[in-house]
XYZ file of C-alpha atoms in Angstrom:
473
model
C 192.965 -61.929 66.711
C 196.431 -63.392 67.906
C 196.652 -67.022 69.175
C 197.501 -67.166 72.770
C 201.254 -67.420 73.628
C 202.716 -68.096 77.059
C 203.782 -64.877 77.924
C 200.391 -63.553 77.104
C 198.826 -63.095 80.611
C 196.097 -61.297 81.279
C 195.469 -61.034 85.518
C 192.176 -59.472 86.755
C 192.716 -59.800 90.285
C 195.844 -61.195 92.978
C 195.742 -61.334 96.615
C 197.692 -63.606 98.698
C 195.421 -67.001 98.179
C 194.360 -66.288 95.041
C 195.120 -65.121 91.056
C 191.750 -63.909 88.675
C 192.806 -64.673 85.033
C 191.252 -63.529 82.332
C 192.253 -66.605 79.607
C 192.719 -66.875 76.044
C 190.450 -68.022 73.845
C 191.518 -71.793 72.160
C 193.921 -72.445 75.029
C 193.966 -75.487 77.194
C 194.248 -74.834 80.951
C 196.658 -77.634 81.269
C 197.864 -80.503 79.535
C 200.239 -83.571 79.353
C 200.609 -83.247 75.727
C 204.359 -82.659 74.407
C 202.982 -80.757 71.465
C 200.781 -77.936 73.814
C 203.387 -75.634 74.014
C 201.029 -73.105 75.907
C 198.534 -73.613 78.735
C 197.496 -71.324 80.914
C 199.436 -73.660 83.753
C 202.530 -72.839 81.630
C 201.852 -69.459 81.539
C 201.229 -69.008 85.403
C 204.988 -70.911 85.994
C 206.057 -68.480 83.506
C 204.632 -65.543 84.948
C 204.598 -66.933 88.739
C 207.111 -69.022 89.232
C 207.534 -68.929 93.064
C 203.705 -69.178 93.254
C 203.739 -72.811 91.729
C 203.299 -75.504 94.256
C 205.339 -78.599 93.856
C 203.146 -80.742 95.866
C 200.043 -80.634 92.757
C 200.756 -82.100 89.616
C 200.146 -78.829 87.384
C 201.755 -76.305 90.140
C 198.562 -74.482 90.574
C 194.795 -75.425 91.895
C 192.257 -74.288 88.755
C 188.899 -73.486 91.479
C 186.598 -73.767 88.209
C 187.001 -74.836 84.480
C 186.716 -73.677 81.095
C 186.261 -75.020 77.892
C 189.631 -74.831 75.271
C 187.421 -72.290 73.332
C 185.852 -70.718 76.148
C 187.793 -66.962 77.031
C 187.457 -65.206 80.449
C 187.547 -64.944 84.089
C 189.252 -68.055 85.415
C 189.950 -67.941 89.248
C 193.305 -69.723 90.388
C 193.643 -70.791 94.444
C 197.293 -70.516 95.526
C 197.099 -73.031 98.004
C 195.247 -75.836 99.697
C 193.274 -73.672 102.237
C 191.991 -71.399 99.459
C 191.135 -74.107 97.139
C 188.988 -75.428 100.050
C 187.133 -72.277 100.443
C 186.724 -71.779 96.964
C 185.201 -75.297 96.849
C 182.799 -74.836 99.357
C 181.348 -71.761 97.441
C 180.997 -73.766 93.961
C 179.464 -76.834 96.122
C 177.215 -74.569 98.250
C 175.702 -72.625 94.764
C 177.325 -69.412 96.236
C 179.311 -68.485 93.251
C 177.581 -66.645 90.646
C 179.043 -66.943 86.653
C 177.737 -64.874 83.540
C 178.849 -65.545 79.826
C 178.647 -63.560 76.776
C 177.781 -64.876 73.307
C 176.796 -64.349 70.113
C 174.445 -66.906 68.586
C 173.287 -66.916 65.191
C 169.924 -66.004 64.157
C 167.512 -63.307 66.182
C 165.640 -64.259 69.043
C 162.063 -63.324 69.113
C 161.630 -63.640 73.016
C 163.781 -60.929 75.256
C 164.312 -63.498 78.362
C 164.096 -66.929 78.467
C 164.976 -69.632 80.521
C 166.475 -73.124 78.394
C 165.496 -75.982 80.423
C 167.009 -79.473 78.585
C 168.167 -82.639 80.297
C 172.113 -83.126 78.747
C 173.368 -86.078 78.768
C 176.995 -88.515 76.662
C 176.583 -89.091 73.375
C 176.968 -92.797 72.955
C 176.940 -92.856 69.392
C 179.556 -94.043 67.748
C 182.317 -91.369 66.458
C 180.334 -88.679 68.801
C 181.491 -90.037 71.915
C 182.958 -86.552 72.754
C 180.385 -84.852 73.233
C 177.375 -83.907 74.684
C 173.757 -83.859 73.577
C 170.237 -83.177 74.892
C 167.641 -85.206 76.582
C 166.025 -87.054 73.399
C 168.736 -87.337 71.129
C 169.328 -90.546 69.599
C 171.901 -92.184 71.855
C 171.598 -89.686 74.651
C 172.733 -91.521 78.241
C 173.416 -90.444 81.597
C 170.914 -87.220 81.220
C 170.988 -84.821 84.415
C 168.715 -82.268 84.625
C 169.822 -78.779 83.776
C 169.194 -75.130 83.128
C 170.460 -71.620 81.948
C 168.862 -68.011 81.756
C 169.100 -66.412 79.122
C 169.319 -62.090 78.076
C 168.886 -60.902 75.212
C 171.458 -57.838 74.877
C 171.539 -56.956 71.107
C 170.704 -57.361 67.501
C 172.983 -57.478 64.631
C 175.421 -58.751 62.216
C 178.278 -61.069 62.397
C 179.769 -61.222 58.839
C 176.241 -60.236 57.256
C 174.831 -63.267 59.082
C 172.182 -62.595 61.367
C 173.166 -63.356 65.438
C 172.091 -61.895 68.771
C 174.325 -60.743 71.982
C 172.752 -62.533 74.587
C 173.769 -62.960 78.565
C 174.050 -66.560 79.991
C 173.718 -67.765 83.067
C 173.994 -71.395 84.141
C 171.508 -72.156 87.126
C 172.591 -76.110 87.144
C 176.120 -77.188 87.206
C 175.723 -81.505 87.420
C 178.435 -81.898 85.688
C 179.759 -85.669 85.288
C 183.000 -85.974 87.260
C 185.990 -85.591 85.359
C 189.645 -86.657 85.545
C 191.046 -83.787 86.571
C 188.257 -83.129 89.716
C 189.736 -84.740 93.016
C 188.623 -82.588 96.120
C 190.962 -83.565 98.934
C 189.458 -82.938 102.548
C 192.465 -84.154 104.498
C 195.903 -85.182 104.202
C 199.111 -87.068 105.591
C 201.913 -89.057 104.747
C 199.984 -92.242 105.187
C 196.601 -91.217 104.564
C 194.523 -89.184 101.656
C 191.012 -88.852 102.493
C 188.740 -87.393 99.406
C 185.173 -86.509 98.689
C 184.244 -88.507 95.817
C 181.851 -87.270 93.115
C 178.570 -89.263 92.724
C 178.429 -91.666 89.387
C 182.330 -92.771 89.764
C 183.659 -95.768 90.068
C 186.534 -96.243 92.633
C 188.829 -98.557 90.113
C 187.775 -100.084 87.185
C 189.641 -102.960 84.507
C 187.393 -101.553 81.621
C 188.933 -99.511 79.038
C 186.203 -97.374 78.795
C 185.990 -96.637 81.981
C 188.171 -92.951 81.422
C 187.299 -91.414 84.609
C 187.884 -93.383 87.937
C 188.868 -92.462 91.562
C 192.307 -94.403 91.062
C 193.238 -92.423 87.720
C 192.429 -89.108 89.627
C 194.742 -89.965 91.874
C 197.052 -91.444 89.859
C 196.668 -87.899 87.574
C 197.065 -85.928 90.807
C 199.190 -87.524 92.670
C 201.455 -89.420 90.530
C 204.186 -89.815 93.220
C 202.596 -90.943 95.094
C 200.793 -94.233 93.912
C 202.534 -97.589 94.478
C 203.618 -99.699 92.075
C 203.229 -102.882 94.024
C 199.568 -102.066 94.122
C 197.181 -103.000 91.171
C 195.414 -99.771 90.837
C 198.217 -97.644 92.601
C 196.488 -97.164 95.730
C 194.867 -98.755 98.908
C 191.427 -97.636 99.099
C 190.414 -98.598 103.110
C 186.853 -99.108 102.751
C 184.578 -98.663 99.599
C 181.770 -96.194 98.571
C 179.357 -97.674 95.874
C 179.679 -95.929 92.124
C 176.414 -93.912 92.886
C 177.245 -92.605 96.122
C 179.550 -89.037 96.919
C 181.347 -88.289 99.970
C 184.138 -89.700 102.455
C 186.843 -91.697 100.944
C 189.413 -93.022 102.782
C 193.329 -93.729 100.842
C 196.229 -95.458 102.638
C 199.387 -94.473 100.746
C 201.451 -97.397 102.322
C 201.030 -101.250 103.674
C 201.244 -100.296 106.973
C 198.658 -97.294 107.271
C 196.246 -99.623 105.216
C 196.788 -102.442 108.705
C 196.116 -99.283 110.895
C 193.158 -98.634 109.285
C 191.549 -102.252 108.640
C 192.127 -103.104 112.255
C 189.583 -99.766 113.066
C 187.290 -101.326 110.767
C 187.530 -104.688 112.133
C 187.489 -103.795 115.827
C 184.500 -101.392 114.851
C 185.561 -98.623 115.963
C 185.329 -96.473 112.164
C 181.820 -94.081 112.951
C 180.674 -93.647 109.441
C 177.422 -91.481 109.022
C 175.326 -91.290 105.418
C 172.961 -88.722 104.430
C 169.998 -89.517 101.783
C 166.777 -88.428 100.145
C 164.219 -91.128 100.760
C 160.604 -91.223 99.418
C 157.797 -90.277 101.765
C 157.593 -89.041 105.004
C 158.785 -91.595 108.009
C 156.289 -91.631 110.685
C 159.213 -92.596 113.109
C 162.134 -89.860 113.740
C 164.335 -92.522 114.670
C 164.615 -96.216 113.591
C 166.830 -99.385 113.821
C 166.678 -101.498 110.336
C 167.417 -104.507 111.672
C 167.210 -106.956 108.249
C 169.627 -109.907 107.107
C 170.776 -108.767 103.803
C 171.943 -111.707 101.194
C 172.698 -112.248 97.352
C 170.280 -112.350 94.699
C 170.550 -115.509 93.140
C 167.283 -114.877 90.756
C 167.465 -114.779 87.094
C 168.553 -110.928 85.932
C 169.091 -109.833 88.968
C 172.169 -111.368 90.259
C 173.710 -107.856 90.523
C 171.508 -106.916 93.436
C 171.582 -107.864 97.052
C 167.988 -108.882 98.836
C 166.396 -108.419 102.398
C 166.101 -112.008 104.341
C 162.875 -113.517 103.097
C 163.043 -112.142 99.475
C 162.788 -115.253 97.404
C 165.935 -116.621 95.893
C 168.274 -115.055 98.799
C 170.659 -116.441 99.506
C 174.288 -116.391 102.243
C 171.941 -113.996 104.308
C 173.722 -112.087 106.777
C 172.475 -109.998 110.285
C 172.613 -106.407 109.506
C 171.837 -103.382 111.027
C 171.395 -99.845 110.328
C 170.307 -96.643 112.724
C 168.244 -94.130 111.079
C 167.431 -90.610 111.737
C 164.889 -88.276 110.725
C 166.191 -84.880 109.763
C 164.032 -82.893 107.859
C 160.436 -83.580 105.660
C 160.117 -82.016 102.177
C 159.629 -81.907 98.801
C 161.758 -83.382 95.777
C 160.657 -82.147 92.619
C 157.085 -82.207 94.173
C 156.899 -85.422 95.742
C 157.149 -86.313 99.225
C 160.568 -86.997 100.799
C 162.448 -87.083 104.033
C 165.976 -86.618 104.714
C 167.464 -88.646 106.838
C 170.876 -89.510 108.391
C 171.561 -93.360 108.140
C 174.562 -95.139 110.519
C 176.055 -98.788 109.195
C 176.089 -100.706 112.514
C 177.271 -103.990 110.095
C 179.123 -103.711 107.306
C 177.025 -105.496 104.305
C 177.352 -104.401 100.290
C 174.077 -101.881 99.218
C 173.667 -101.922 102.827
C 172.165 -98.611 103.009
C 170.074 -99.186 99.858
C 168.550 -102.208 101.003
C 167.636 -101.186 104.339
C 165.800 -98.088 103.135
C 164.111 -100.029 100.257
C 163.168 -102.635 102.499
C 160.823 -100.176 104.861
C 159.020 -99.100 102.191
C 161.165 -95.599 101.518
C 163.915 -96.117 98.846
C 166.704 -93.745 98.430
C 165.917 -90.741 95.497
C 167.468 -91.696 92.459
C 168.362 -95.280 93.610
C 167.133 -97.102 89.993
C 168.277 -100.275 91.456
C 166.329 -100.821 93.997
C 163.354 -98.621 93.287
C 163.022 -102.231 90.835
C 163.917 -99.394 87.881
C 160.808 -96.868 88.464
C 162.972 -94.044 89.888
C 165.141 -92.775 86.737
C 164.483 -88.713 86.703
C 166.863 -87.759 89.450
C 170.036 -86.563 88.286
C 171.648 -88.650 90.648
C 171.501 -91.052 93.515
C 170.695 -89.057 96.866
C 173.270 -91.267 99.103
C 176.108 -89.272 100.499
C 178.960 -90.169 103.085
C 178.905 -87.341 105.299
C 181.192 -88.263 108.327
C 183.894 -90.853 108.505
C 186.258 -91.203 111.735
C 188.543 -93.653 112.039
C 190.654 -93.378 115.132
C 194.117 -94.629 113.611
C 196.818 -95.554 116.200
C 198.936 -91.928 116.325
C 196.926 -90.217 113.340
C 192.968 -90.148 114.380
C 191.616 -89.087 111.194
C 188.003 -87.420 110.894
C 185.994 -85.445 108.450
C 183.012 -84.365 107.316
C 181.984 -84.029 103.551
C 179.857 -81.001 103.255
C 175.578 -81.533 102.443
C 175.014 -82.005 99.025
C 171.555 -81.932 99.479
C 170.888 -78.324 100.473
C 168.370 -76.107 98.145
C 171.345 -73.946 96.862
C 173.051 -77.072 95.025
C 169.617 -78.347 94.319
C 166.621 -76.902 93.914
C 164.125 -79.141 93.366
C 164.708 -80.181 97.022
C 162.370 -77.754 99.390
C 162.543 -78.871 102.983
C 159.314 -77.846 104.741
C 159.814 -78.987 108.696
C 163.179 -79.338 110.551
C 162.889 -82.519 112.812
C 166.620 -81.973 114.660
C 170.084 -80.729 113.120
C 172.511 -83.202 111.299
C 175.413 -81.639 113.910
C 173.440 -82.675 116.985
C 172.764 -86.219 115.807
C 176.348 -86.783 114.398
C 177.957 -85.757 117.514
C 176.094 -88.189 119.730
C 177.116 -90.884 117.078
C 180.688 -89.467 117.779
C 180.732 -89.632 121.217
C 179.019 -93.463 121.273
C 182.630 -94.001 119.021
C 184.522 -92.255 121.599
C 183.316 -94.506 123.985
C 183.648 -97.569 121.632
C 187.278 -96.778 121.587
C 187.582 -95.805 124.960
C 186.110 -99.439 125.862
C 188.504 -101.279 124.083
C 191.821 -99.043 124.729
C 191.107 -100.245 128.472
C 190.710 -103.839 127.601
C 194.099 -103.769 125.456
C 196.225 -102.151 128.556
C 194.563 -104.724 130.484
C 195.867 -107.128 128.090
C 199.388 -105.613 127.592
C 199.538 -105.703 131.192
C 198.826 -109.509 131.631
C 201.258 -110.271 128.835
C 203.939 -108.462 130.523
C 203.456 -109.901 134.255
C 203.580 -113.541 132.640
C 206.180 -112.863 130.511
C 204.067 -114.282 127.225
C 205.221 -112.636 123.738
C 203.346 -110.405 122.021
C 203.354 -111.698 118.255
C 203.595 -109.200 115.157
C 201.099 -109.301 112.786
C 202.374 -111.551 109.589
C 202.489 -110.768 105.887
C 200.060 -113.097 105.182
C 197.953 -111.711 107.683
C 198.527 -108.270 105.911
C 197.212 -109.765 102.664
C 194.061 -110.979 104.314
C 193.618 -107.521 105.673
C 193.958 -105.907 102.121
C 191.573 -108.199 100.715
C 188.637 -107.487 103.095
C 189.257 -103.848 103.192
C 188.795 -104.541 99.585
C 185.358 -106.041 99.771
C 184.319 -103.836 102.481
C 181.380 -102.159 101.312
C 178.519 -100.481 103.286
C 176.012 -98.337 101.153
């Protein structure tokens, strides 16, 4: 029963894109610390040392995690592509993970299926760990479940355990430091999907897990010190919501992209949950959105006529119907949503405001809807035609029945692809529109001789600062 050292490797499986390890028990898979001399990342540079990639921070892409006490099959990408791939699968519910224990005592039933809510332990001096729905000082409980096998009886010591099989059906796992998914990349721009319940910067100390310290943990060469939080993030995506982030990595790729945003040509396209079943396919929400300025709920933004609203803006959002279902039993559509304004909550409002509030969305469900594990609001598609480097993405569907199950679509009304393409080709045209009407410009400019002036650093502050309050959903 040796402790681990770091020549102590154990491979299952190589190929080309990826390594199989089978890992220690009571080893870290990586760590800053001076004192942990072994990690399985040190072992793999020990072992693999012209299979470490100097662009990550740790030299290898871990496509899963295990616990410091946890031993077995741990699968290693060996470069972007494959860590993609390998995403996708985790994501999508594809991959398929077994453990082995012994617990103590002897389980009268053979099978059995353990389904408890988990949620942080905000008590103080537990704040490490986990604990289930209905423990004193449980927050932030997700839904989740595990199958379990009963293999055999016996002894451990002359205690009483049993062997039993585990299999983990639910993986909402809270995002963690160390989990950045990267769907594109430049020298100027880093676009990510962000994990749902994280907040893009934060000033709080407790706040241990942001979008900037992912970065920051990932990509530690690349943040800017001239920045506050490192980075320029070129639009925002609300703490609840997952999906499309967009990262300049310089001044001048964060002008490119604010002028998109302010000449509106950026297509951004959401997809959400919503309760009940729309009678219309396709809708425009076409409600002035303003602050709260009521007593406890100054946090919230309000449709125009809600009392107490106030600095009431036009906004507008187009809506399409995708598919009707089921979530956890209860009625629900799913829908693709399109900004056409640029307004914070946005999204939420708009779909409150109708009478069908996003799943999950506590806020403006006026606190009723708490039992989702998470806000059903993701950013799907983001284009932003940047002069030289027209970036676009999609952020795979969260909401398929193989991440979660208690979704069950029942009718499809039309495919997200079809709809998202026309929206594509409308920005197409959008930029199209106005490329003519700038050569038409240049070209006036040029026969009278008048200057074209560069953009001043002032000017580039202002630009920073709204892409800083730009906020849709």
């Amino acid at each position: 029963m040796e402790a681990a050292n770091v020549d102590d490797l154990r491979v299952l499986y190589q190929s080309t894109d990826f390594i199989v390890l089978d890992k220690h028990w009571d080893i870290r898979i990586d760590s800053k610390q001076w004192y942990e001399t072994c990690t399985v990342q040190k072992q793999l540079k020990r072992k693999f040392p012209e299979l470490a990639d100097p662009s990550t921070y740790y030299g290898f892409r871990f496509c899963h995690q295990l616990d410091f006490s946890t031993s077995g099959a741990l699968c290693v990408a060996l470069n972007r592509n494959a860590a993609g791939r390998a995403y996708r699968c985790f994501k999508e519910r594809l991959a398929t993970k077994a453990y082995l224990a012994l617990v103590r005592g002897h389980l009268s039933r053979i099978r059995m299926t353990i389904d408890y809510g988990i949620g942080k332990n905000s008590t103080e001096g537990m704040t490490h760990m986990m604990c289930a729905e209905g423990t004193p000082g449980c927050t932030n409980v997700k839904p989740c479940k595990t199958e379990l096998f009963v293999l055999q009886y016996g002894t451990y010591d002359g205690q009483p355990v049993t062997k039993v099989l585990l299999q983990p059906l639910t993986d909402m796992e809270a995002a963690n430091v160390d989990d950045l998914r990267v769907l594109y990349q430049s020298t100027d721009f880093i676009v990510l999907d962000k994990h749902w319940d994280i907040r893009i910067d934060s000033k709080q100390w407790y706040e241990t897990c942001t979008v900037q310290k992912q970065l920051k943990r990932k990509f530690p060469e690349l943040a800017d010190p001239s920045t506050y939080y490192g980075f320029r993030f070129c639009h925002q995506l609300d703490f609840s919501t997952s999906g499309a982030l967009c990262v300049a990595l310089n001044r001048n790729a964060a002008g490119r992209a604010y002028r998109c945003f302010k000449e509106r040509l950026a297509t951004k396209a959401y997809l959400a949950l919503v309760r009940g079943h729309l009678s219309r396919i396709r809708m425009t929400i076409d409600y002035g959105i303003g602050k709260n300025s009521t007593e406890g709920m100054t946090h919230m933004m309000c449709a125009e006529g809600t009392p107490g609203c106030t600095n009431v803006k036009p906004c507008k959002t187009e809506l399409f119907v995708l598919q009707y279902g089921t979530y956890d039993g209860q009625p629900v559509t799913k829908v693709l949503l399109q900004p056409l304004t640029g307004r914070t909550h946005q999204l939420r409002v708009h779909c409150s405001v109708i009478g069908h509030p996003i799943v999950g969305d506590f806020t403006y469900s006026l606190k009723t809807d708490c039992s989702p594990y998470r806000m059903m609001l993701h950013a799907y598609f983001l284009r932003i035609p940047v002069e030289d480097e027209p970036i676009e993405v999609i952020a795979c569907d969260p909401f398929v029945t193989s991440v979660d199950e208690k979704w069950v679509p029942q009718q499809t009304v039309q495919e997200v692809d079809s709809v998202f393409l026309k929206l594509k080709e409308q920005g197409l045209q959008r930029e199209l529109s106005l490329q003519r009407v700038q050569d038409a410009a240049c070209g006036k400019h040029k026969d009278t001789g008048h200057e074209v002036i560069p953009e001043t650093e002032e000017q580039s502050l202002l630009y920073t600062q709204w892409l800083a309050n730009w906020s849709l959903d």
